[in-house]
Short mmCIF file of C-alpha atoms in Angstrom, two decimals:
data_model
loop_
_atom_site.label_atom_id
_atom_site.label_comp_id
_atom_site.label_asym_id
_atom_site.label_seq_id
_atom_site.Cartn_x
_atom_site.Cartn_y
_atom_site.Cartn_z
CA UNK U 1276 158.44 92.51 57.35
CA UNK U 1277 158.06 88.94 57.25
CA UNK U 1278 156.84 86.71 60.57
CA UNK U 1279 157.84 83.71 59.03
CA UNK U 1280 160.34 83.31 61.71
CA UNK U 1281 157.62 82.73 64.38
CA UNK U 1282 156.44 79.80 62.58
CA UNK U 1283 157.30 76.46 62.51
CA UNK U 1284 157.19 75.96 58.40
CA UNK U 1285 156.95 78.61 55.88
CA UNK U 1286 153.63 77.05 54.73
CA UNK U 1287 151.99 77.82 58.03
CA UNK U 1288 152.70 81.56 57.59
CA UNK U 1289 150.09 81.84 54.97
CA UNK U 1290 147.64 78.95 55.56
CA UNK U 1291 144.78 79.86 57.76
CA UNK U 1292 145.74 77.55 60.26
CA UNK U 1293 149.24 79.06 62.02
CA UNK U 1294 150.93 76.74 64.59
CA UNK U 1295 153.26 79.43 66.41
CA UNK U 1296 156.92 78.47 67.55
CA UNK U 1297 157.02 79.32 71.20
CA UNK U 1298 160.38 78.60 71.16
CA UNK U 1299 161.28 81.55 68.70
CA UNK U 1300 159.21 83.96 70.95
CA UNK U 1301 160.89 86.25 73.69
CA UNK U 1302 159.52 85.12 77.35
CA UNK U 1303 156.79 87.88 77.74
CA UNK U 1304 155.44 87.31 74.08
CA UNK U 1305 155.57 83.46 75.26
CA UNK U 1306 153.25 84.18 77.95
CA UNK U 1307 150.88 86.14 75.94
CA UNK U 1308 150.45 83.11 73.32
CA UNK U 1309 149.77 81.19 76.51
CA UNK U 1310 147.18 83.40 77.76
CA UNK U 1311 145.46 83.55 74.57
CA UNK U 1312 145.14 79.93 74.09
CA UNK U 1313 144.25 79.53 77.94
CA UNK U 1314 140.86 81.78 77.03
CA UNK U 1315 140.32 79.78 74.27
CA UNK U 1316 140.17 76.89 76.52
CA UNK U 1317 137.96 78.48 79.16
CA UNK U 1318 135.51 79.62 76.40
CA UNK U 1319 134.91 76.61 74.78
CA UNK U 1320 134.61 75.30 77.99
CA UNK U 1321 132.08 78.11 78.72
CA UNK U 1322 130.00 77.20 76.01
CA UNK U 1323 130.03 73.26 76.53
CA UNK U 1324 128.70 73.81 79.99
CA UNK U 1325 125.99 76.51 78.73
CA UNK U 1326 124.93 74.07 75.91
CA UNK U 1327 124.56 71.23 78.37
CA UNK U 1328 122.33 73.29 80.80
CA UNK U 1329 120.26 74.82 78.14
CA UNK U 1330 119.94 70.72 76.88
CA UNK U 1331 118.76 70.17 80.54
CA UNK U 1332 116.13 72.62 80.96
CA UNK U 1333 114.91 71.78 77.79
CA UNK U 1334 114.21 68.26 78.97
CA UNK U 1335 112.78 69.62 81.92
CA UNK U 1336 110.69 71.69 80.10
CA UNK U 1337 109.07 68.68 78.29
CA UNK U 1338 108.49 66.87 81.16
CA UNK U 1339 106.40 69.58 82.29
CA UNK U 1340 103.91 69.60 79.28
#
């Protein structure tokens, strides 16, 4: 079974960087796709905030030395 119809172009179907065309998805799958993207944004934001906190803690520790 081919899932190529989900993608914007046939080339996207086999590449590592897939782009799903939401217009072709049923409403319940659109919501799932949007939730996956939102979760990734949340994870990326959390990683950046954690890296900033670690950097600040490192800077504070260097001041104490």
